[in-house]
């Protein structure tokens, strides 16, 4: 039994009843224990830094977080630092600095709300506002969204394991870095839209903007898994608030478009609620693949909802995109009945291969223009007789063909191309309107390469031009399965590397060596695609890795080496 001395002159317990004094003393002991466990000696923050409250007018007014950070307290004791190092965690001091810098997003959101109010006072609505105003609203919302996502990750990891508060797992560090460093770019775009009425956001970044989401649940630390789950809830609140605000100002003639966003929000809400139901089993390894897919899907859907709600002019552009041929011309694989909509069961190699998928028709090679573009008019028989290629379905074949693709709109993918033969062939990614988006492979003889498929534009089909003696195989994987760039690496053939945060700061150079007589091309993928290197023959040079680079695409049939310098 714990006894408390209450008769001490000048004590803070003097004048209280025994029950009241005991209750306050227990609270003080509990607070002291939390302090020793790591809560009190870190850079504590209020987890809800930006909330949507209803103003008296019924509108949602954003309130940036108050300055809750007190004077920086001492760093953790030796025990906490030792525990963090033993768990392989990294000091989040740099991320905390990014968090502080990114709080300008909340001020930008307030300024954007003032612009929205001025539009309403002028007798207009957001639906009829100029493109520059809608662009500014979108950029302000996006800056807030990316900031809240990064902050949620940090706060959630600290809450799951308070003993190492201020240290985060490596995967959390990478993800928080990617999200928090995006805030500045959105703020710059918002300022451009404010000062330049002709500013075209779609010429700078893809909208809706895909989140660069790294590992979620597979082979990650437990705090990171729970933090990603909480990020979905935080983003949902922001997107639903933006949609609610848009609904208040929607004229009758725009209700149909508003309902289209609401339907999209409904899909995202179902996925989020499903994740909430899985929350007690987040640590079950058998569910990690499912959780990984649902978290990525929910995040990208909520980003789409929020950005469309901020800039409704994009609704017809985004939601009226033509569907890929796979949705209308797909043929049921031979081993499934027409009513079976369950994905095929993978084989021992991890994929299901369709046997003899090109018995009906083949597409002849199409003429190409001198500027490199390709207008393809695929044969209906070729498309209809081809099994759709997706994450669950590999496709094999011989000779020329059109391969329809079934890609998740909220995921990004890689394609692995393998051939067996002695003749030349080409593989091109083709849009739904028949325009060539990218030449993925052009080679003679046996080939195996991994290429980015939809990091920038989403293709509808793959156009394969090959002789009847060439056998090929196409398989699709998620982009986060690409190998991570870890110091000096070497390999042979085309591949894609995931770029960790420490190499994407804009201050890192890479030394690239090429051993062979053919060409080598290296592209960096971040918000856009940038050519870093294009040479022929043996070559060795240093290139600058652009800031916020997520992936490196190395395209060569020869041996290559890459190392940071």
Coordinates of C-alpha atoms in Angstrom, one line a residue:
X1 CA 0.0 0.0 0.0
X2 CA 1.3 3.4 -0.9
X3 CA 1.2 6.1 1.8
X4 CA 1.5 9.8 1.1
X5 CA 2.7 12.3 3.7
X6 CA 0.0 15.0 3.8
X7 CA 1.0 17.1 6.9
X8 CA 4.0 18.8 5.5
X9 CA 3.8 22.5 5.8
X10 CA 3.8 24.3 2.4
X11 CA 3.1 21.0 0.6
X12 CA 0.9 21.1 -2.5
X13 CA -1.3 18.5 -0.9
X14 CA -2.2 20.7 2.1
X15 CA -5.9 21.5 2.4
X16 CA -7.0 18.5 0.4
X17 CA -8.9 15.5 1.6
X18 CA -7.0 12.2 1.7
X19 CA -8.8 10.8 -1.3
X20 CA -8.1 14.0 -3.4
X21 CA -4.4 14.0 -2.4
X22 CA -4.0 10.3 -3.1
X23 CA -5.6 10.8 -6.6
X24 CA -3.3 13.7 -7.4
X25 CA -0.2 11.9 -6.1
X26 CA -1.0 8.9 -8.2
X27 CA -1.3 11.1 -11.3
X28 CA 2.0 12.7 -10.5
X29 CA 3.7 9.3 -10.1
X30 CA 2.1 8.2 -13.4
X31 CA 3.4 11.3 -15.2
X32 CA 6.9 10.8 -13.7
X33 CA 6.9 7.2 -15.0
X34 CA 5.9 8.3 -18.5
X35 CA 8.7 10.9 -18.3
X36 CA 11.3 8.3 -17.5
X37 CA 9.9 6.0 -20.2
X38 CA 10.8 8.6 -22.8
X39 CA 7.8 10.9 -23.2
X40 CA 9.2 13.9 -21.4
X41 CA 12.7 14.0 -22.6
X42 CA 12.0 14.3 -26.3
X43 CA 10.8 17.0 -28.6
X44 CA 7.1 16.5 -27.7
X45 CA 4.5 17.6 -30.2
X46 CA 0.8 17.8 -30.3
X47 CA -0.2 15.0 -32.6
X48 CA -3.1 16.9 -34.1
X49 CA -1.3 19.8 -35.7
X50 CA -4.0 20.8 -38.1
X51 CA -7.7 20.3 -37.5
X52 CA -10.8 21.1 -39.4
X53 CA -13.3 23.0 -37.2
X54 CA -16.7 24.3 -38.2
X55 CA -16.8 28.0 -38.2
X56 CA -20.0 29.8 -37.3
X57 CA -20.8 30.1 -41.0
X58 CA -20.8 26.4 -41.3
X59 CA -17.7 26.3 -43.4
X60 CA -14.6 24.5 -42.6
X61 CA -11.8 26.7 -41.4
X62 CA -8.3 25.4 -41.2
X63 CA -6.3 26.2 -38.1
X64 CA -2.6 25.7 -38.2
X65 CA -1.0 24.2 -35.2
X66 CA 0.0 26.5 -32.4
X67 CA 3.6 26.7 -31.4
X68 CA 3.6 23.8 -28.9
X69 CA 7.3 23.1 -29.0
X70 CA 9.0 24.3 -25.9
X71 CA 12.7 24.9 -25.5
X72 CA 14.5 21.8 -26.8
X73 CA 14.8 19.4 -24.0
X74 CA 17.9 17.2 -23.3
X75 CA 18.5 14.3 -25.6
X76 CA 17.5 10.8 -24.5
X77 CA 19.5 9.1 -21.9
X78 CA 22.0 6.4 -22.7
X79 CA 19.5 3.6 -22.2
X80 CA 17.1 5.1 -24.7
X81 CA 19.8 5.6 -27.3
X82 CA 21.2 2.1 -26.8
X83 CA 17.7 0.7 -27.2
X84 CA 17.1 2.6 -30.5
X85 CA 20.5 1.5 -31.9
X86 CA 19.8 -2.1 -31.0
X87 CA 16.5 -1.9 -32.8
X88 CA 18.2 -0.4 -35.9
X89 CA 16.4 2.9 -35.6
X90 CA 17.6 6.3 -36.8
X91 CA 17.6 9.7 -35.0
X92 CA 14.6 11.7 -36.3
X93 CA 16.2 15.1 -35.6
X94 CA 16.4 15.9 -39.3
X95 CA 12.8 15.0 -39.8
X96 CA 11.8 17.2 -36.9
X97 CA 13.5 20.1 -38.6
X98 CA 11.6 19.3 -41.8
X99 CA 8.4 19.2 -39.8
X100 CA 9.1 22.7 -38.4
X101 CA 9.9 24.1 -41.8
X102 CA 6.8 22.5 -43.4
X103 CA 4.4 24.2 -41.0
X104 CA 4.3 27.0 -43.5
X105 CA 1.7 24.8 -45.3
X106 CA -0.9 25.7 -42.7
X107 CA -0.4 29.4 -43.3
X108 CA -0.7 28.8 -47.0
X109 CA -4.0 26.9 -46.4
X110 CA -5.3 29.9 -44.4
X111 CA -4.4 32.2 -47.3
X112 CA -6.1 29.9 -49.8
X113 CA -9.2 29.9 -47.6
X114 CA -9.2 33.7 -47.8
X115 CA -9.1 33.5 -51.6
X116 CA -12.0 31.0 -51.6
X117 CA -14.0 33.5 -49.4
X118 CA -13.3 36.3 -51.8
X119 CA -14.6 34.2 -54.7
X120 CA -17.8 33.6 -52.8
X121 CA -18.2 37.2 -51.9
X122 CA -17.9 38.1 -55.6
X123 CA -20.9 36.0 -56.4
X124 CA -19.0 33.1 -57.9
X125 CA -18.2 29.6 -56.7
X126 CA -15.0 27.5 -56.8
X127 CA -16.5 25.6 -59.7
X128 CA -16.5 28.8 -61.8
X129 CA -13.3 30.3 -60.5
X130 CA -10.3 30.8 -62.7
X131 CA -7.8 28.0 -63.3
X132 CA -5.2 30.0 -61.4
X133 CA -7.4 30.2 -58.3
X134 CA -8.3 26.5 -58.4
X135 CA -4.6 25.6 -58.9
X136 CA -3.7 27.6 -55.8
X137 CA -6.4 25.8 -53.8
X138 CA -5.1 22.5 -54.9
X139 CA -1.5 23.3 -54.1
X140 CA -2.4 24.6 -50.7
X141 CA -4.4 21.5 -49.9
X142 CA -1.7 19.2 -51.2
X143 CA 1.0 20.9 -49.1
X144 CA -1.1 20.5 -46.0
X145 CA -1.8 16.8 -46.9
X146 CA 1.8 15.9 -47.4
X147 CA 2.8 17.8 -44.2
X148 CA 0.1 16.0 -42.1
X149 CA 1.1 12.6 -43.6
X150 CA 4.7 13.1 -42.5
X151 CA 3.8 14.4 -39.1
X152 CA 1.4 11.5 -38.5
X153 CA 4.1 9.0 -39.3
X154 CA 6.4 10.5 -36.7
X155 CA 3.8 11.0 -34.0
X156 CA 2.4 7.4 -34.5
X157 CA 5.8 5.8 -34.3
X158 CA 6.6 7.7 -31.1
X159 CA 3.3 6.6 -29.6
X160 CA 3.7 3.0 -30.5
X161 CA 7.2 2.8 -28.9
X162 CA 7.6 5.7 -26.5
X163 CA 10.8 4.2 -25.0
X164 CA 12.6 5.3 -28.2
X165 CA 10.6 8.5 -28.9
X166 CA 12.5 10.6 -31.4
X167 CA 14.0 7.6 -33.1
X168 CA 12.3 5.9 -36.0
X169 CA 12.8 2.7 -38.1
X170 CA 14.7 3.2 -41.3
X171 CA 11.6 2.6 -43.5
X172 CA 9.7 5.3 -41.5
X173 CA 12.7 7.7 -41.9
X174 CA 12.6 7.1 -45.7
X175 CA 8.9 7.6 -46.0
X176 CA 8.7 10.6 -43.8
X177 CA 11.6 12.2 -45.7
X178 CA 9.8 11.6 -49.0
X179 CA 6.6 13.2 -47.8
X180 CA 8.0 16.1 -45.8
X181 CA 10.3 17.2 -48.6
X182 CA 7.4 17.4 -51.0
X183 CA 5.8 20.2 -48.9
X184 CA 8.2 22.9 -50.1
X185 CA 7.5 22.0 -53.8
X186 CA 3.8 22.4 -53.3
X187 CA 4.3 25.7 -51.6
X188 CA 6.4 26.9 -54.5
X189 CA 3.6 25.8 -56.9
X190 CA 1.0 27.6 -54.8
X191 CA 3.1 30.8 -55.0
X192 CA 3.5 30.4 -58.8
X193 CA -0.2 30.1 -59.2
X194 CA -0.7 33.3 -57.1
X195 CA 1.8 35.4 -59.1
X196 CA 1.2 33.9 -62.6
X197 CA -2.3 33.6 -63.9
X198 CA -1.1 31.5 -66.8
X199 CA 0.6 28.9 -64.6
X200 CA -0.2 25.4 -65.8
X201 CA 0.2 22.9 -62.9
X202 CA -0.2 19.8 -65.1
X203 CA 2.9 20.8 -67.1
X204 CA 4.9 20.5 -63.8
X205 CA 3.5 17.6 -62.0
X206 CA 1.0 14.8 -62.7
X207 CA -2.4 15.4 -61.2
X208 CA -3.8 13.5 -59.3
X209 CA -0.3 13.2 -57.8
X210 CA 0.6 9.6 -56.8
X211 CA 2.0 9.2 -53.4
X212 CA 5.5 7.8 -53.3
X213 CA 4.7 5.1 -50.9
X214 CA 7.5 2.8 -49.8
X215 CA 7.1 -0.4 -47.7
X216 CA 3.9 -0.6 -45.7
X217 CA 3.5 -3.9 -43.9
X218 CA 5.8 -6.5 -45.5
X219 CA 9.2 -7.0 -43.7
X220 CA 9.0 -3.7 -41.8
X221 CA 9.2 -2.8 -38.1
X222 CA 5.9 -2.9 -36.1
X223 CA 5.8 0.8 -35.3
X224 CA 6.1 1.6 -39.0
X225 CA 3.2 -0.7 -39.9
X226 CA 0.9 0.9 -37.4
X227 CA 2.0 4.4 -38.4
X228 CA 1.1 3.8 -42.0
X229 CA -2.3 2.6 -40.9
X230 CA -2.8 5.9 -39.0
X231 CA -1.7 7.9 -42.0
X232 CA -4.7 6.6 -43.9
X233 CA -7.0 7.9 -41.2
X234 CA -5.3 11.3 -41.1
X235 CA -5.5 11.7 -44.9
X236 CA -9.1 10.6 -44.9
X237 CA -10.0 13.4 -42.5
X238 CA -8.4 16.0 -44.8
X239 CA -10.0 14.7 -48.0
X240 CA -13.5 14.4 -46.5
X241 CA -13.1 18.0 -45.1
X242 CA -12.2 19.3 -48.6
X243 CA -15.1 17.4 -50.1
X244 CA -17.6 18.8 -47.5
X245 CA -16.4 22.3 -48.2
X246 CA -16.8 21.9 -51.9
X247 CA -20.4 20.6 -51.4
X248 CA -21.4 23.8 -49.6
X249 CA -20.7 25.9 -52.8
X250 CA -21.9 23.5 -55.5
X251 CA -24.5 24.9 -57.9
X252 CA -27.3 22.7 -59.2
X253 CA -25.6 22.2 -62.6
X254 CA -22.5 20.8 -61.0
X255 CA -24.2 18.3 -58.6
X256 CA -23.6 15.4 -61.0
X257 CA -19.8 16.0 -61.0
X258 CA -19.9 16.4 -57.2
X259 CA -21.6 13.0 -56.9
X260 CA -18.8 11.5 -59.0
X261 CA -16.2 12.6 -56.4
X262 CA -18.5 11.4 -53.6
X263 CA -18.7 7.9 -55.2
X264 CA -14.9 7.9 -55.4
X265 CA -14.8 8.9 -51.7
X266 CA -17.2 6.1 -50.9
X267 CA -14.8 3.6 -52.4
X268 CA -12.0 5.1 -50.4
X269 CA -14.1 5.0 -47.2
X270 CA -14.9 1.3 -47.7
X271 CA -11.2 0.5 -48.1
X272 CA -10.4 2.6 -45.0
X273 CA -13.1 1.0 -42.9
X274 CA -11.9 -2.4 -44.0
X275 CA -8.4 -1.5 -42.8
X276 CA -9.8 -0.3 -39.5
X277 CA -11.3 -3.7 -39.1
X278 CA -7.9 -5.3 -39.7
X279 CA -6.2 -3.1 -37.2
X280 CA -6.2 -5.7 -34.4
X281 CA -4.4 -8.1 -36.7
X282 CA -1.9 -5.7 -38.2
X283 CA 1.0 -7.8 -36.9
X284 CA -0.3 -11.0 -38.5
X285 CA 2.2 -11.9 -41.1
X286 CA -0.3 -13.8 -43.3
X287 CA -2.3 -10.5 -43.7
X288 CA 0.7 -8.3 -44.6
X289 CA 0.2 -8.6 -48.4
X290 CA -3.5 -7.6 -48.0
X291 CA -2.7 -4.7 -45.7
X292 CA 0.0 -3.5 -48.0
X293 CA -2.3 -3.4 -51.0
X294 CA -5.2 -1.7 -49.0
X295 CA -3.1 1.0 -47.5
X296 CA -1.6 2.0 -50.8
X297 CA -5.0 2.0 -52.4
X298 CA -6.6 4.0 -49.7
X299 CA -3.9 6.6 -49.7
X300 CA -3.9 7.2 -53.4
X301 CA -7.8 7.3 -53.5
X302 CA -7.9 9.9 -50.7
X303 CA -5.3 12.0 -52.4
X304 CA -7.4 11.9 -55.6
X305 CA -10.5 12.9 -53.7
X306 CA -8.8 15.8 -52.0
X307 CA -7.2 17.2 -55.1
X308 CA -10.3 16.9 -57.2
X309 CA -12.3 18.6 -54.4
X310 CA -9.8 21.4 -54.4
X311 CA -9.7 21.8 -58.2
X312 CA -13.0 20.5 -59.6
X313 CA -12.0 21.6 -63.1
X314 CA -9.9 18.4 -63.2
X315 CA -13.0 16.1 -62.7
X316 CA -13.7 15.5 -66.4
X317 CA -10.0 15.2 -67.2
X318 CA -9.4 12.6 -64.6
X319 CA -12.6 10.7 -64.3
X320 CA -13.4 10.6 -68.0
X321 CA -10.2 8.9 -69.1
X322 CA -10.8 6.1 -71.5
X323 CA -10.7 2.6 -70.0
X324 CA -8.0 0.3 -71.0
X325 CA -8.9 -2.5 -73.5
X326 CA -8.6 -5.1 -70.8
X327 CA -11.9 -3.9 -69.3
X328 CA -13.8 -4.5 -72.5
X329 CA -11.9 -7.0 -74.6
X330 CA -10.6 -9.3 -71.9
X331 CA -11.1 -13.0 -72.6
X332 CA -11.3 -15.5 -69.7
X333 CA -8.2 -17.7 -69.5
X334 CA -8.7 -21.3 -70.5
X335 CA -8.3 -22.6 -66.9
X336 CA -11.2 -20.4 -65.6
X337 CA -14.9 -20.3 -66.2
X338 CA -16.6 -17.2 -67.5
X339 CA -18.3 -16.6 -64.1
X340 CA -15.1 -17.0 -62.0
X341 CA -13.8 -13.6 -61.1
X342 CA -11.3 -14.9 -58.5
X343 CA -7.6 -14.1 -59.4
X344 CA -5.7 -17.1 -60.7
X345 CA -3.7 -19.0 -58.1
X346 CA 0.0 -18.5 -58.5
X347 CA 2.2 -21.4 -59.4
X348 CA 5.3 -22.5 -57.6
X349 CA 7.3 -19.7 -59.3
X350 CA 4.9 -17.1 -57.9
X351 CA 3.0 -16.4 -61.2
X352 CA 0.3 -18.0 -63.3
X353 CA 1.2 -18.5 -66.9
X354 CA -1.4 -18.7 -69.6
X355 CA -0.8 -21.5 -72.1
X356 CA -0.9 -20.7 -75.9
X357 CA -2.6 -17.3 -75.4
X358 CA -2.2 -16.1 -79.0
X359 CA -4.0 -18.7 -81.0
X360 CA -6.3 -16.0 -82.5
X361 CA -4.7 -13.4 -84.7
X362 CA -1.5 -11.4 -84.4
X363 CA -0.8 -7.7 -84.9
X364 CA 1.5 -6.7 -87.7
X365 CA 4.3 -4.2 -87.0
X366 CA 3.1 -0.7 -87.3
X367 CA 4.8 2.2 -89.1
X368 CA 6.8 4.6 -87.0
X369 CA 7.4 8.3 -87.5
X370 CA 10.7 10.0 -87.6
X371 CA 10.0 11.9 -84.3
X372 CA 9.9 8.6 -82.4
X373 CA 6.1 8.5 -81.8
X374 CA 4.1 5.5 -82.8
X375 CA 0.4 5.5 -83.8
X376 CA -0.9 2.0 -83.4
X377 CA -4.2 0.7 -84.6
X378 CA -4.3 -2.7 -83.1
X379 CA -6.1 -5.5 -84.8
X380 CA -9.3 -6.3 -82.9
X381 CA -8.6 -10.0 -83.2
X382 CA -5.1 -9.5 -81.8
X383 CA -6.4 -7.7 -78.7
X384 CA -9.4 -10.0 -78.2
X385 CA -7.4 -13.2 -78.5
X386 CA -4.8 -12.1 -75.9
X387 CA -4.9 -12.9 -72.2
X388 CA -4.7 -9.8 -70.1
X389 CA -1.4 -9.3 -68.2
X390 CA -1.7 -8.2 -64.6
X391 CA 0.0 -8.7 -61.2
X392 CA -1.7 -12.1 -60.9
X393 CA -1.3 -13.2 -64.5
X394 CA 1.9 -13.6 -66.6
X395 CA 1.6 -13.9 -70.3
X396 CA 3.8 -15.9 -72.7
X397 CA 3.6 -15.9 -76.5
X398 CA 5.4 -16.1 -79.8
X399 CA 5.8 -13.4 -82.5
X400 CA 4.1 -10.0 -82.7
X401 CA 1.1 -9.3 -80.5
X402 CA -0.8 -6.7 -78.5
X403 CA -1.0 -7.5 -74.8
X404 CA -3.7 -5.7 -72.8
X405 CA -2.7 -4.6 -69.3
X406 CA -4.8 -4.6 -66.2
X407 CA -3.1 -2.2 -63.7
X408 CA -4.3 -0.9 -60.4
X409 CA -4.7 2.9 -60.7
X410 CA -3.4 3.4 -57.1
X411 CA -0.2 1.3 -57.6
X412 CA 2.9 1.7 -59.7
X413 CA 4.4 -1.2 -61.5
X414 CA 7.5 -2.7 -63.1
X415 CA 7.4 -5.0 -66.1
X416 CA 9.9 -7.9 -66.6
X417 CA 10.5 -8.8 -70.3
X418 CA 12.2 -12.1 -71.2
X419 CA 12.8 -13.4 -74.7
X420 CA 14.3 -16.6 -76.2
X421 CA 15.4 -16.3 -79.8
X422 CA 18.0 -15.0 -82.2
X423 CA 16.1 -12.3 -84.1
X424 CA 15.4 -8.7 -83.2
X425 CA 12.3 -7.5 -81.3
X426 CA 10.8 -4.3 -79.7
X427 CA 8.4 -3.8 -76.9
X428 CA 6.5 -0.6 -76.6
X429 CA 4.1 0.8 -73.9
X430 CA 1.0 2.1 -75.7
X431 CA -1.7 4.5 -74.4
X432 CA -5.5 3.8 -74.9
X433 CA -5.6 6.2 -77.9
X434 CA -2.8 4.2 -79.7
X435 CA 0.1 6.6 -78.9
X436 CA 3.4 5.1 -78.0
X437 CA 4.4 6.2 -74.5
X438 CA 7.8 4.6 -74.2
X439 CA 10.0 2.1 -75.9
X440 CA 10.6 -0.5 -73.2
X441 CA 12.9 -2.8 -75.0
X442 CA 14.7 -3.0 -78.4
X443 CA 17.2 -5.9 -78.7
X444 CA 18.3 -8.8 -80.8
X445 CA 18.6 -12.3 -79.3
X446 CA 18.0 -13.5 -75.8
X447 CA 17.0 -10.8 -73.4
X448 CA 15.8 -10.3 -69.8
X449 CA 15.2 -6.8 -68.4
X450 CA 13.2 -5.0 -65.8
X451 CA 11.7 -1.7 -66.9
X452 CA 9.4 0.9 -65.3
X453 CA 5.9 0.6 -66.6
X454 CA 3.7 3.4 -65.3
X455 CA 5.8 5.7 -63.1
X456 CA 4.7 8.7 -65.3
X457 CA 2.0 7.6 -67.7
X458 CA -0.3 4.6 -67.5
X459 CA -0.3 2.4 -70.7
X460 CA -3.2 0.4 -71.8
X461 CA -1.4 -2.3 -73.8
X462 CA 2.1 -3.5 -74.7
X463 CA 2.9 -3.7 -78.4
X464 CA 5.4 -6.5 -79.2
X465 CA 7.0 -6.6 -82.6
X466 CA 8.9 -9.9 -83.2
X467 CA 9.4 -12.7 -85.6
X468 CA 7.4 -15.9 -85.3
X469 CA 10.6 -17.6 -84.1
X470 CA 10.9 -15.4 -81.0
X471 CA 9.3 -16.6 -77.8
X472 CA 8.7 -14.0 -75.0
X473 CA 7.2 -13.7 -71.5
X474 CA 5.7 -10.6 -69.8
X475 CA 5.3 -10.4 -66.0
X476 CA 4.3 -7.4 -63.8
X477 CA 5.4 -6.6 -60.3
X478 CA 4.8 -3.7 -57.9
X479 CA 7.5 -1.0 -58.1
X480 CA 8.4 -1.3 -54.4
X481 CA 9.7 -4.8 -55.1
X482 CA 12.6 -3.3 -57.1
X483 CA 16.0 -3.7 -55.4
X484 CA 17.2 -0.9 -53.2
X485 CA 20.3 1.0 -54.1
X486 CA 22.8 0.2 -51.3
X487 CA 26.2 1.7 -52.0
X488 CA 28.3 0.1 -54.7
X489 CA 26.2 -2.2 -56.9
X490 CA 26.7 -4.0 -60.3
X491 CA 24.6 -6.1 -62.6
X492 CA 24.0 -7.0 -66.2
X493 CA 21.0 -5.9 -68.1
X494 CA 18.2 -3.4 -67.6
X495 CA 16.9 -2.9 -64.1
X496 CA 15.2 -0.4 -61.8
X497 CA 16.7 0.7 -58.4
X498 CA 14.8 2.2 -55.5
X499 CA 16.7 5.3 -54.3
X500 CA 16.9 5.8 -50.5
X501 CA 16.4 9.2 -48.9
X502 CA 20.1 9.8 -48.2
X503 CA 20.8 9.6 -52.0
X504 CA 17.9 11.9 -53.0
X505 CA 18.8 15.1 -51.1
X506 CA 20.2 16.7 -54.3
X507 CA 23.7 16.7 -52.9
X508 CA 24.8 13.2 -54.0
X509 CA 26.7 12.2 -57.1
X510 CA 26.8 8.8 -58.6
X511 CA 29.7 7.2 -60.5
X512 CA 28.4 5.0 -63.3
X513 CA 30.6 2.6 -65.3
X514 CA 29.5 0.9 -68.4
X515 CA 31.3 -2.1 -69.9
X516 CA 30.0 -3.0 -73.4
X517 CA 29.7 -1.8 -77.0
X518 CA 26.1 -0.9 -76.9
X519 CA 24.2 2.1 -75.4
X520 CA 23.4 2.9 -71.8
X521 CA 20.6 5.3 -70.7
X522 CA 20.0 6.2 -67.1
X523 CA 16.8 8.1 -66.1
X524 CA 15.8 9.4 -62.7
X525 CA 12.1 9.3 -61.6
X526 CA 10.7 11.6 -59.0
X527 CA 7.9 14.0 -59.9
X528 CA 9.1 13.8 -63.4
X529 CA 11.4 11.8 -65.6
X530 CA 15.0 13.2 -66.1
X531 CA 17.7 11.8 -68.4
X532 CA 20.9 11.6 -66.5
X533 CA 23.1 9.7 -68.9
X534 CA 23.1 8.5 -72.6
X535 CA 26.3 7.2 -73.9
X536 CA 27.6 4.4 -76.2
X537 CA 30.4 2.0 -75.5
X538 CA 32.6 1.7 -72.5
X539 CA 32.1 4.7 -70.3
X540 CA 32.7 6.0 -66.8
X541 CA 31.4 9.3 -65.4
X542 CA 29.8 11.0 -62.5
X543 CA 26.2 12.3 -62.5
X544 CA 24.2 14.4 -60.1
X545 CA 21.2 12.6 -58.5
X546 CA 18.3 15.1 -58.6
X547 CA 16.5 16.0 -55.4
X548 CA 13.5 13.8 -54.5
X549 CA 14.5 11.0 -56.9
X550 CA 12.6 7.8 -56.1
X551 CA 13.8 5.4 -58.7
X552 CA 16.7 5.0 -61.2
X553 CA 16.1 3.3 -64.5
X554 CA 19.2 1.8 -65.9
X555 CA 18.7 0.6 -69.5
X556 CA 21.6 -1.3 -71.1
X557 CA 22.2 -4.9 -72.1
X558 CA 25.8 -4.8 -70.9
X559 CA 27.4 -4.9 -67.4
X560 CA 27.1 -1.7 -65.4
X561 CA 28.3 -0.5 -62.0
X562 CA 27.0 2.4 -59.8
X563 CA 28.2 3.8 -56.6
X564 CA 27.7 7.1 -54.6
X565 CA 30.6 9.5 -54.4

